[in-house]
């Protein structure tokens, strides 16, 4: 084998080495180490099917699932129960009652009347205990019983919104069937405007959450794994520039970012018709700044941790409040006003608020300057602290 | 054999110069006043048991660990002032680096090549470590020996003037070890300066021009393998066991008298359920030993001899075995 080794000059002085044989693979490109490091990031990412799933497929599934669950649809039907007397004894009872009271309105055929109302679904019970069970388990929202002609009893739980709706609908139907006339004529006009539906609210939230998730995890996993495998230590034993190493995460992230954002927003606009009213440029700037802030936060989280387990706990601890408070799934204004300054300072709140303002209200960059400022502060602070305390071994 | 080093400044042909190196972790002293001189072109070995301070020493020389005190001059430069220049000139293999599983052999080497301003081509080093067939294989699919050769290739791709190998064959099967030895020997033949650590005495004996035996963070012996073995003054090591096999069956006084009867410089040492005796002339010592045992009414159960090794040197110096297995 020794014949395959080119002879080398022995060490003589620090400047020696001009005699080293073949020194180049190809013409040296611009910052070869940075290019290679970015390629490595890219390869490690696309060769990890799970990472691809969590970055691209999972947000789509979430958007699709929630979009369908909360889609705008015709008014929902309410399921109610009608308790009628068993057939054999019922006739005897009814005839006795009718005979006894001779109330003018004849006994109403409640099942038929209620079934005629399109927004009501009707279950007929002949057994009281079965009706009670259905009520308790929520199978029906309300049970109506005709106690005697001209009188009805409603059984329902007023703390349940659908039960209150059921009471209104059932009562109106029964009263009209019994002859009530409404003195005022009403015209109804319903609207469903793009931009004010739940899916419109949700897509920018999911985009923000996705930027946070991939931004933080991609950095945290790579760095801490490299540290536990002593790869980080091996790399710093080479002349590799440490700045190049950290920069490679941000540059590689930029490539995934474009794919991730286009994928999710494309899905939202094509499938659900979610509007993008502001300029695409402003949207891109918010996405980039948000993604880099989360990158820097990831760098900070990964700067000392020695095991993946430790950093996973830490990362979840940091992301948890943002999942809850930052208004991804519901508006953060639901939280008490004392919490609001804290909530507004979270990077995910800033990202999601800015994305919603641009997409749904057509806001311009100056209008979201506050949010951009918050993101910039997170970016600079996290990055500076991370560089200071980073453990390279 | 001289453990004390005379010169206090590195000479022009000195690739590695270490004086009074000290390093402690919490309350453990890892390196305790260690001196080294490695001239250019030499393959120098640090031999010692696990925990002797070999890795700490080599990592200080590699610029990865800061010493508490002492002087380290590598290729005429110092870490405090010339770290960047030095990294360009060194090839390093760490003891337990796992390269990225998802990259191929070629991609890994391309990455490492990109860090150096000058170096060898990726094709060159792949051929050198005989991984041509694995060029496009992911690291995760490589065997232990192939991974180790890839790690060596990463160390060579910058065409280093000085190569540090920390326990290069630990955990490898015998065939992979032999393959790696051949590789190191070919590098030696090409005149490369190498510092390697090992706790395998056969590896040190096979590969190293000179060896420093390290124990408790100090160099306790220094020389060529031949010189070190010669310090024993023994031509053969005689192992004997008696019936019943209990090693306690011989008193210290009895052992001393056996040693003097056979003309051995030191009393026999308990080992493997028997005794080891260093003898200068086996053709005289063995009959004398048999006679002495017979005289004491002891029945010989086993008798073996072997040429002395660095293991015997270590045992003689420290009273402990090199590998506590």
XYZ file of C-alpha atoms in Angstrom:
718
model
C 0.000 0.000 0.000
C 2.885 2.324 0.691
C 3.331 3.030 -3.001
C 0.001 4.876 -2.979
C 1.312 7.447 -0.550
C 2.908 10.481 -2.096
C 6.105 11.374 -0.346
C 5.745 14.314 1.959
C 8.174 16.857 3.198
C 9.256 16.459 6.730
C 8.480 19.273 9.057
C 11.131 21.932 8.921
C 9.555 25.249 9.763
C 6.012 26.548 10.168
C 6.011 27.875 6.647
C 6.984 24.564 5.100
C 4.548 22.664 2.981
C 4.907 24.141 -0.455
C 6.070 20.722 -1.581
C 2.865 18.972 -0.521
C 1.670 17.179 -3.603
C -1.867 17.436 -4.833
C -3.763 19.939 -2.803
C -6.985 20.589 -4.547
C -10.065 18.561 -5.385
C -11.442 21.136 -7.753
C -11.074 24.850 -8.205
C -11.764 26.253 -4.764
C -15.287 27.560 -4.563
C -16.520 30.422 -2.445
C -16.196 29.508 1.243
C -15.973 25.750 0.627
C -16.407 24.865 4.294
C -19.637 26.826 4.578
C -20.962 25.256 1.378
C -20.110 21.771 2.628
C -21.624 22.416 6.050
C -24.866 23.629 4.501
C -24.911 20.559 2.231
C -24.442 18.367 5.300
C -27.380 20.054 7.053
C -29.487 19.545 3.963
C -28.497 15.887 3.575
C -29.045 15.101 7.224
C -32.479 16.644 6.994
C -33.738 14.973 3.834
C -32.335 11.621 4.932
C -34.423 11.740 8.089
C -37.967 10.802 7.037
C -39.360 11.713 10.439
C -38.043 15.257 10.175
C -39.726 15.588 6.797
C -42.984 14.360 8.286
C -42.969 16.771 11.226
C -41.952 19.713 9.070
C -44.226 19.278 6.090
C -46.917 16.677 6.625
C -47.845 17.280 10.242
C -48.837 20.979 9.880
C -50.866 20.020 6.810
C -52.676 17.248 8.648
C -53.363 19.635 11.494
C -54.650 22.351 9.170
C -56.716 19.850 7.196
C -58.178 18.218 10.295
C -59.037 21.446 12.075
C -60.235 23.059 8.855
C -62.716 20.243 8.358
C -63.770 20.159 12.010
C -64.453 23.893 12.058
C -65.581 24.324 8.479
C -68.558 26.556 7.769
C -71.575 24.367 7.185
C -75.358 24.621 7.275
C -76.769 25.209 10.772
C -76.286 22.113 12.807
C -79.217 19.905 13.694
C -80.045 19.418 17.348
C -81.092 15.978 18.523
C -84.077 15.894 20.865
C -86.168 13.098 22.331
C -89.946 12.738 22.536
C -91.398 10.524 25.213
C -94.739 9.012 24.219
C -96.815 6.629 26.275
C -96.528 2.961 25.330
C -99.074 2.090 22.635
C -101.342 -0.227 24.609
C -101.904 1.888 27.720
C -101.488 5.186 25.918
C -104.854 5.047 24.201
C -106.663 4.282 27.413
C -104.894 7.089 29.243
C -105.372 9.558 26.432
C -109.028 8.868 26.079
C -109.567 9.241 29.782
C -107.701 12.541 29.815
C -109.482 13.831 26.769
C -112.738 12.850 28.147
C -112.010 14.374 31.511
C -110.683 17.799 30.464
C -112.184 18.343 27.009
C -109.446 20.916 26.238
C -110.125 22.378 22.795
C -106.795 21.688 21.045
C -106.626 18.020 20.285
C -103.609 16.017 21.457
C -100.717 17.092 19.257
C -98.733 14.464 17.379
C -95.390 15.716 18.792
C -93.033 13.291 16.962
C -94.480 14.249 13.590
C -94.505 17.978 14.347
C -90.912 18.052 15.527
C -89.663 15.838 12.700
C -91.073 18.324 10.220
C -88.555 20.917 11.476
C -85.326 20.481 9.432
C -82.958 21.641 12.189
C -84.280 19.063 14.649
C -83.430 15.368 14.741
C -85.995 13.429 16.746
C -85.710 10.223 18.764
C -88.929 8.716 20.034
C -88.911 7.000 23.421
C -91.680 4.952 24.961
C -89.806 4.242 28.134
C -89.011 7.033 30.599
C -85.764 5.488 31.856
C -84.446 5.160 28.278
C -85.238 8.835 27.690
C -83.439 9.841 30.898
C -80.424 7.771 29.917
C -80.283 9.428 26.488
C -80.462 12.818 28.171
C -77.715 11.983 30.649
C -75.321 10.680 28.031
C -75.907 13.664 25.816
C -77.429 11.538 23.018
C -80.315 14.018 23.021
C -80.183 17.621 24.194
C -83.754 17.741 25.487
C -86.686 15.419 26.099
C -90.204 16.665 25.507
C -93.217 14.917 27.011
C -96.872 15.655 26.415
C -98.183 15.327 29.932
C -101.773 16.019 28.890
C -103.332 17.769 25.917
C -102.442 21.419 25.981
C -99.514 20.864 28.298
C -95.944 19.779 27.625
C -92.876 19.226 29.794
C -89.278 19.916 28.697
C -86.425 18.192 30.439
C -82.920 19.562 29.706
C -79.697 20.823 31.259
C -79.653 24.625 30.840
C -75.853 24.746 31.222
C -75.476 23.005 27.869
C -75.616 25.476 24.975
C -77.146 22.931 22.585
C -79.847 22.203 25.176
C -80.771 25.897 25.305
C -80.870 25.967 21.502
C -83.029 22.843 21.549
C -85.433 24.398 24.037
C -85.913 27.480 21.857
C -86.390 25.466 18.690
C -88.694 22.848 20.214
C -90.803 25.421 21.998
C -91.179 27.546 18.879
C -92.142 24.509 16.814
C -94.653 23.223 19.361
C -96.224 26.628 19.932
C -96.606 27.307 16.220
C -98.084 23.863 15.646
C -100.573 24.623 18.411
C -101.596 27.779 16.609
C -99.297 30.642 17.716
C -98.795 33.396 15.181
C -95.700 35.673 15.134
C -96.659 39.353 15.017
C -93.440 40.485 13.292
C -92.331 39.287 9.880
C -88.593 38.698 9.787
C -86.208 38.454 6.839
C -82.908 36.526 7.377
C -79.692 37.130 5.427
C -76.641 34.974 6.352
C -73.040 35.791 5.477
C -69.815 33.750 5.246
C -66.920 36.051 4.466
C -63.464 34.842 3.537
C -60.983 36.033 6.165
C -63.283 35.767 9.144
C -63.676 31.998 9.275
C -61.862 29.781 11.766
C -59.601 28.298 9.083
C -58.475 31.820 8.154
C -57.547 32.407 11.773
C -55.914 29.012 12.033
C -53.570 28.923 9.027
C -51.340 31.861 10.139
C -51.285 30.329 13.639
C -50.173 26.971 12.297
C -47.563 28.647 10.122
C -46.138 30.400 13.183
C -46.167 27.186 15.172
C -44.435 25.350 12.358
C -41.753 28.061 12.103
C -41.151 27.703 15.830
C -41.115 23.889 15.846
C -38.755 23.355 12.920
C -36.661 26.401 13.759
C -35.937 25.212 17.275
C -35.821 21.435 16.853
C -33.639 21.382 13.738
C -30.889 23.281 15.525
C -31.284 21.656 18.918
C -31.186 18.072 17.657
C -28.267 18.519 15.286
C -26.081 20.338 17.759
C -26.772 18.247 20.831
C -26.427 14.989 18.888
C -23.117 16.202 17.473
C -22.024 17.085 21.002
C -22.970 13.734 22.548
C -21.283 11.884 19.680
C -18.122 13.983 20.212
C -18.473 15.105 16.612
C -18.529 18.734 17.732
C -15.219 18.208 19.503
C -13.787 16.547 16.385
C -14.926 19.469 14.231
C -13.357 22.112 16.434
C -10.097 20.170 16.264
C -10.014 21.061 12.557
C -9.448 24.570 11.190
C -13.241 24.818 10.613
C -14.546 28.273 11.431
C -16.989 28.057 14.317
C -19.014 30.881 12.852
C -19.387 28.865 9.619
C -20.723 25.950 11.611
C -23.410 28.033 13.309
C -24.135 29.978 10.133
C -24.738 26.745 8.222
C -27.828 26.101 10.339
C -29.297 29.454 9.476
C -28.559 29.193 5.762
C -29.818 25.626 5.509
C -32.875 26.677 7.471
C -33.576 29.339 4.880
C -33.939 26.685 2.189
C -36.328 24.546 4.252
C -38.184 27.662 5.290
C -39.165 28.540 1.737
C -40.435 25.002 1.140
C -42.279 24.900 4.441
C -44.024 28.268 4.057
C -44.969 27.762 0.405
C -46.303 24.298 1.194
C -48.537 25.352 4.097
C -49.750 28.635 2.646
C -50.348 26.992 -0.737
C -52.435 24.355 0.989
C -54.389 27.009 2.902
C -55.137 29.152 -0.134
C -55.852 26.337 -2.600
C -57.881 24.038 -0.365
C -59.587 26.483 1.990
C -59.293 29.741 0.082
C -57.491 31.466 2.952
C -56.751 35.037 1.796
C -53.336 36.705 1.694
C -54.331 40.363 1.622
C -50.972 41.982 2.466
C -47.927 41.888 0.217
C -46.009 38.650 -0.205
C -42.793 40.566 0.479
C -43.985 41.636 3.937
C -45.135 38.097 4.609
C -41.722 36.757 3.597
C -39.928 39.207 5.871
C -42.035 38.194 8.871
C -41.451 34.489 8.099
C -37.696 34.960 7.768
C -37.311 37.080 10.875
C -39.528 34.694 12.846
C -37.623 31.644 11.623
C -34.236 33.182 12.474
C -35.407 34.204 15.943
C -36.471 30.620 16.614
C -33.151 29.404 15.180
C -31.306 31.639 17.594
C -33.514 30.447 20.433
C -32.705 26.863 19.417
C -29.025 27.718 19.437
C -29.383 29.102 22.941
C -31.244 26.005 24.141
C -28.586 23.753 22.588
C -25.620 25.779 23.758
C -24.853 23.813 26.924
C -26.954 20.629 26.954
C -24.989 17.399 26.971
C -27.780 14.957 26.183
C -30.727 14.940 23.812
C -33.011 14.002 26.728
C -31.987 17.063 28.705
C -32.428 19.431 25.813
C -35.781 17.896 24.839
C -37.158 18.681 28.271
C -35.777 22.193 28.154
C -37.154 22.792 24.663
C -40.627 21.588 25.584
C -40.540 23.780 28.659
C -39.812 26.800 26.476
C -42.298 25.953 23.728
C -45.193 24.934 26.004
C -46.194 28.446 27.145
C -46.159 29.591 23.536
C -48.438 26.782 22.377
C -50.878 27.798 25.083
C -50.628 31.590 25.206
C -49.575 32.718 21.760
C -52.958 32.375 20.094
C -52.272 29.591 17.617
C -55.657 27.891 17.998
C -57.692 30.585 19.712
C -57.213 34.273 20.283
C -54.724 35.158 23.000
C -57.070 37.978 24.040
C -59.016 35.298 25.952
C -56.379 35.493 28.672
C -56.665 38.080 31.487
C -55.309 41.497 30.652
C -52.657 41.190 33.383
C -51.072 38.415 31.265
C -51.123 40.385 28.042
C -47.711 42.143 28.266
C -46.037 38.771 28.908
C -47.990 37.098 26.107
C -47.203 39.883 23.631
C -43.481 39.564 24.372
C -43.362 35.889 23.355
C -41.753 35.376 19.936
C -44.544 33.098 18.758
C -47.205 35.690 19.667
C -45.276 38.308 17.715
C -44.914 36.000 14.704
C -48.537 34.863 14.668
C -49.949 38.355 15.263
C -47.834 39.792 12.451
C -48.747 36.955 10.062
C -52.481 37.384 10.811
C -52.309 41.145 10.402
C -50.628 40.828 7.015
C -52.647 37.910 5.671
C -56.111 38.752 6.996
C -56.079 42.539 7.352
C -53.609 43.381 4.623
C -51.308 45.164 7.073
C -48.056 46.700 5.860
C -44.651 46.250 7.510
C -44.807 49.543 9.510
C -48.119 48.348 10.967
C -46.385 45.264 12.410
C -43.190 47.104 13.422
C -43.858 46.305 17.082
C -43.929 42.575 16.442
C -40.857 42.756 14.192
C -39.040 44.631 16.948
C -39.879 41.920 19.480
C -38.563 39.246 17.099
C -35.380 41.204 16.479
C -34.726 41.507 20.203
C -35.194 37.749 20.639
C -32.873 37.088 17.704
C -30.060 39.328 18.878
C -30.280 38.407 22.572
C -30.500 34.651 22.026
C -27.689 34.610 19.479
C -25.361 36.753 21.581
C -25.902 34.742 24.743
C -25.657 31.446 22.844
C -22.284 32.406 21.360
C -21.009 33.415 24.769
C -21.955 30.248 26.609
C -21.689 27.710 23.766
C -19.961 24.469 24.781
C -17.957 23.185 21.836
C -16.950 19.906 23.451
C 16.870 4.645 29.784
C 16.450 8.191 30.805
C 13.136 9.579 32.015
C 14.516 13.009 32.757
C 14.753 15.120 29.648
C 17.741 17.320 29.431
C 16.808 20.128 27.079
C 14.492 22.895 28.182
C 13.770 24.302 24.724
C 12.507 22.517 21.599
C 15.126 21.847 18.967
C 14.451 22.592 15.306
C 13.589 18.978 14.506
C 11.246 18.573 17.435
C 7.641 18.003 16.336
C 6.253 17.906 19.856
C 7.827 19.340 22.975
C 6.119 19.025 26.353
C 7.478 20.102 29.723
C 5.966 19.907 33.197
C 2.433 19.315 31.969
C -0.213 19.284 34.698
C -3.971 18.951 34.558
C -6.524 18.077 37.193
C -10.276 17.529 37.030
C -12.037 18.383 40.281
C -9.980 16.383 42.778
C -8.489 13.917 40.271
C -4.996 14.619 38.982
C -5.016 13.448 35.364
C -1.573 14.640 34.294
C 1.097 15.183 36.917
C 4.225 16.824 35.546
C 4.654 15.065 32.229
C 7.518 15.656 29.775
C 7.700 14.524 26.151
C 9.992 15.006 23.168
C 8.885 13.690 19.804
C 11.329 14.320 16.968
C 10.075 14.755 13.420
C 9.458 11.493 11.589
C 9.045 9.404 14.700
C 6.104 7.235 15.675
C 5.854 7.814 19.378
C 3.575 5.846 21.693
C 2.015 6.702 25.022
C 1.394 3.335 26.654
C -0.508 2.990 29.872
C -3.617 1.605 31.517
C -6.999 3.318 31.220
C -7.052 6.436 33.338
C -3.282 6.942 33.189
C -3.704 10.414 31.664
C -2.908 9.505 28.052
C -6.045 11.010 26.533
C -5.798 14.186 28.614
C -2.188 14.571 27.488
C -2.938 14.056 23.813
C -5.956 16.385 23.955
C -3.848 19.123 25.491
C -1.378 18.657 22.637
C -4.311 18.812 20.179
C -5.443 22.120 21.633
C -8.756 20.680 22.827
C -8.015 20.852 26.539
C -6.334 23.591 28.488
C -3.489 22.506 30.746
C -3.290 23.830 34.320
C 0.406 24.445 33.816
C 3.326 23.339 31.713
C 4.700 24.077 28.296
C 3.517 22.599 25.007
C 5.204 23.452 21.697
C 3.722 21.745 18.639
C 5.616 22.010 15.346
C 7.348 25.076 16.720
C 4.063 26.819 17.543
C 1.952 27.311 20.651
C -1.804 26.985 21.117
C -2.126 30.300 22.905
C -0.848 32.289 19.936
C -1.072 30.124 16.800
C -4.194 28.003 17.259
C -5.586 28.564 13.764
C -2.301 27.906 11.995
C -1.706 24.811 14.106
C -5.071 23.262 13.317
C -4.171 23.395 9.622
C -1.053 21.339 10.299
C -2.408 18.585 12.549
C -4.346 15.432 11.845
C -6.446 14.233 14.738
C -8.307 11.080 15.552
C -10.229 11.221 18.794
C -10.972 8.202 20.891
C -14.729 8.145 20.593
C -15.926 10.352 17.750
C -18.980 9.068 15.906
C -19.211 10.650 12.488
C -22.630 11.542 11.132
C -24.504 8.313 10.321
C -26.478 9.826 7.482
C -23.541 10.955 5.375
C -21.613 8.728 3.008
C -17.889 8.079 3.255
C -17.191 10.455 0.402
C -19.455 13.212 1.757
C -17.825 12.969 5.172
C -14.376 13.331 3.655
C -15.481 16.187 1.423
C -16.697 17.989 4.527
C -13.411 17.502 6.369
C -11.402 18.385 3.273
C -13.275 21.686 2.993
C -11.932 22.819 6.380
C -8.299 22.801 5.245
C -6.652 25.281 2.942
C -4.287 22.587 1.724
C -4.653 18.874 1.722
C -4.989 15.667 -0.197
C -7.788 14.805 -2.557
C -10.736 12.908 -1.226
C -10.057 10.130 -3.742
C -6.528 9.861 -2.502
C -7.397 9.307 1.123
C -10.244 6.939 0.273
C -7.726 4.816 -1.619
C -5.211 5.174 1.165
C -7.542 3.738 3.809
C -8.927 1.182 1.338
C -12.535 2.295 1.490
C -13.074 2.533 -2.292
C -15.904 0.021 -2.203
C -17.607 1.924 0.597
C -17.263 5.332 -1.020
C -21.024 5.789 -1.391
C -22.047 3.833 1.695
C -23.591 5.683 4.619
C -21.431 5.777 7.723
C -24.113 3.900 9.668
C -23.557 0.823 7.491
C -19.797 0.641 8.097
C -18.186 -1.933 10.388
C -16.178 -0.831 13.413
C -12.906 -1.228 11.529
C -14.198 0.684 8.506
C -15.445 3.514 10.731
C -12.045 3.693 12.354
C -10.345 3.822 8.954
C -12.723 6.593 7.903
C -11.816 8.493 11.080
C -8.156 8.046 10.126
C -8.927 9.299 6.613
C -10.539 12.410 8.156
C -7.313 12.951 10.069
C -5.227 12.561 6.897
C -7.265 14.638 4.483
C -5.536 17.863 5.561
C -2.161 16.269 4.785
C -0.969 16.830 8.368
C 2.605 17.260 9.470
C 1.816 15.635 12.796
C -0.777 12.948 13.367
C -2.446 12.274 16.731
C -4.118 8.885 17.127
C -5.916 8.259 20.408
C -6.502 4.537 20.996
C -6.873 3.850 17.264
C -7.713 0.148 17.579
C -9.665 -0.031 20.827
C -12.741 -2.187 20.413
C -11.735 -3.581 17.012
C -11.588 -7.253 16.065
C -8.112 -8.734 15.470
C -8.359 -8.547 11.686
C -9.416 -4.879 11.690
C -6.637 -4.101 14.163
C -4.080 -5.685 11.882
C -5.445 -3.735 8.924
C -5.159 -0.482 10.861
C -1.649 -1.353 11.967
C -0.630 -1.847 8.345
C -2.062 1.568 7.596
C -0.130 3.223 10.399
C 3.013 1.410 9.308
C 2.618 2.708 5.774
C 2.254 6.232 7.173
C 5.406 5.682 9.210
C 7.190 4.460 6.122
C 6.188 7.694 4.416
C 8.014 9.559 7.165
C 5.025 11.005 8.962
C 5.313 12.052 12.598
C 2.777 10.214 14.718
C 1.820 10.352 18.383
C -0.442 7.511 19.391
C -1.867 6.333 22.683
C -2.725 2.755 23.422
C -3.220 0.352 26.260
C -2.281 -2.616 24.067
C 1.358 -3.473 24.626
C 1.511 -5.493 21.407
C 0.279 -2.448 19.475
C 2.905 -0.205 21.054
C 5.593 -2.796 20.432
C 4.550 -3.276 16.818
C 4.073 0.344 15.772
C 6.154 2.669 17.898
C 9.742 3.755 17.416
C 9.774 4.942 20.991
C 7.381 4.520 23.860
C 6.641 6.452 27.013
C 5.023 4.265 29.633
C 2.555 6.465 31.472
C 1.032 5.807 34.852
C -0.822 8.212 37.165
C -0.147 11.098 34.797
C 3.623 10.659 34.686
C 6.124 9.071 32.336
C 7.611 6.189 34.299
C 9.738 4.742 31.523
C 10.894 5.901 28.129
C 12.719 4.249 25.277
C 12.447 1.988 22.272
C 10.456 -1.202 22.889
C 13.730 -3.137 22.851
C 15.389 -0.833 25.362
C 12.415 -0.979 27.687
C 12.285 -4.747 27.600
C 16.024 -4.931 28.073
C 15.703 -3.032 31.376
C 14.163 -6.167 32.825
C 17.490 -7.927 32.406
C 15.516 -11.051 31.692
C 15.737 -13.239 28.647
C 12.627 -15.235 29.405
C 9.637 -15.107 31.676
C 8.979 -18.486 33.287
C 5.480 -19.233 34.485
C 4.960 -22.135 36.861
C 2.087 -23.468 38.926
C 2.199 -26.040 41.707
C -0.269 -28.609 43.033
C -2.433 -27.772 44.882
C -2.928 -24.691 42.777
C -3.397 -22.290 45.714
C -0.939 -19.470 45.223
C -0.809 -18.945 48.974
C 0.935 -22.324 49.251
C 4.260 -20.509 48.954
C 5.406 -18.072 51.618
C 7.206 -14.868 50.737
C 10.321 -16.305 52.232
C 9.974 -19.452 50.104
C 9.523 -17.343 46.969
C 12.604 -15.312 47.747
C 14.630 -18.455 48.192
C 13.316 -19.862 44.901
C 14.420 -16.653 43.185
C 17.902 -16.846 44.595
C 18.153 -20.567 43.818
C 17.430 -19.941 40.107
C 19.380 -16.693 39.949
C 16.376 -14.460 39.181
C 16.723 -10.752 39.997
C 13.231 -10.478 41.550
C 10.954 -12.753 43.560
C 8.254 -14.575 41.557
C 5.064 -12.626 41.046
C 1.629 -14.193 41.463
C -0.228 -14.396 38.148
C -2.983 -16.561 36.692
C -3.070 -18.994 39.602
C 0.671 -19.536 39.420
C 3.921 -17.578 39.554
C 5.964 -15.632 37.057
C 9.713 -15.533 37.317
C 12.021 -13.346 35.224
C 15.145 -15.253 34.337
C 18.283 -14.311 32.443
C 19.276 -17.809 31.334
C 16.384 -20.234 31.036
C 18.593 -23.245 30.272
C 20.086 -22.917 33.772
C 17.132 -21.422 35.593
C 14.497 -24.004 34.698
C 16.435 -27.054 35.999
C 17.243 -25.057 39.119
C 13.580 -24.181 39.567
C 12.501 -27.813 39.165
C 15.134 -28.909 41.666
C 14.081 -26.279 44.185
C 10.399 -27.230 43.890
C 11.214 -30.927 44.277
C 13.347 -30.140 47.301
C 10.352 -28.418 48.887
C 8.099 -31.358 48.052
C 5.959 -29.321 45.634
C 4.541 -31.003 42.566
C 4.756 -28.940 39.373
C 1.346 -28.527 37.720
C 2.257 -26.225 34.830
C 5.364 -24.705 33.297
C 5.522 -22.195 30.451
C 7.989 -19.628 29.209
C 7.617 -16.530 27.025
C 9.836 -13.730 25.809
C 9.440 -10.621 27.944
C 7.032 -7.978 26.649
C 6.160 -4.397 27.507
C 3.431 -5.862 29.691
C 6.149 -7.409 31.851
C 7.931 -4.062 31.946
C 4.761 -2.346 33.126
C 4.066 -5.019 35.721
C 7.619 -4.788 37.029
C 7.439 -0.994 37.256
C 3.991 -0.699 38.832
C 3.174 -4.085 40.304
C -0.094 -3.977 38.364
C -1.216 -5.473 35.082
C -1.600 -3.105 32.124
C -5.116 -4.234 31.418
C -7.234 -5.126 34.365
C -8.986 -7.993 32.673
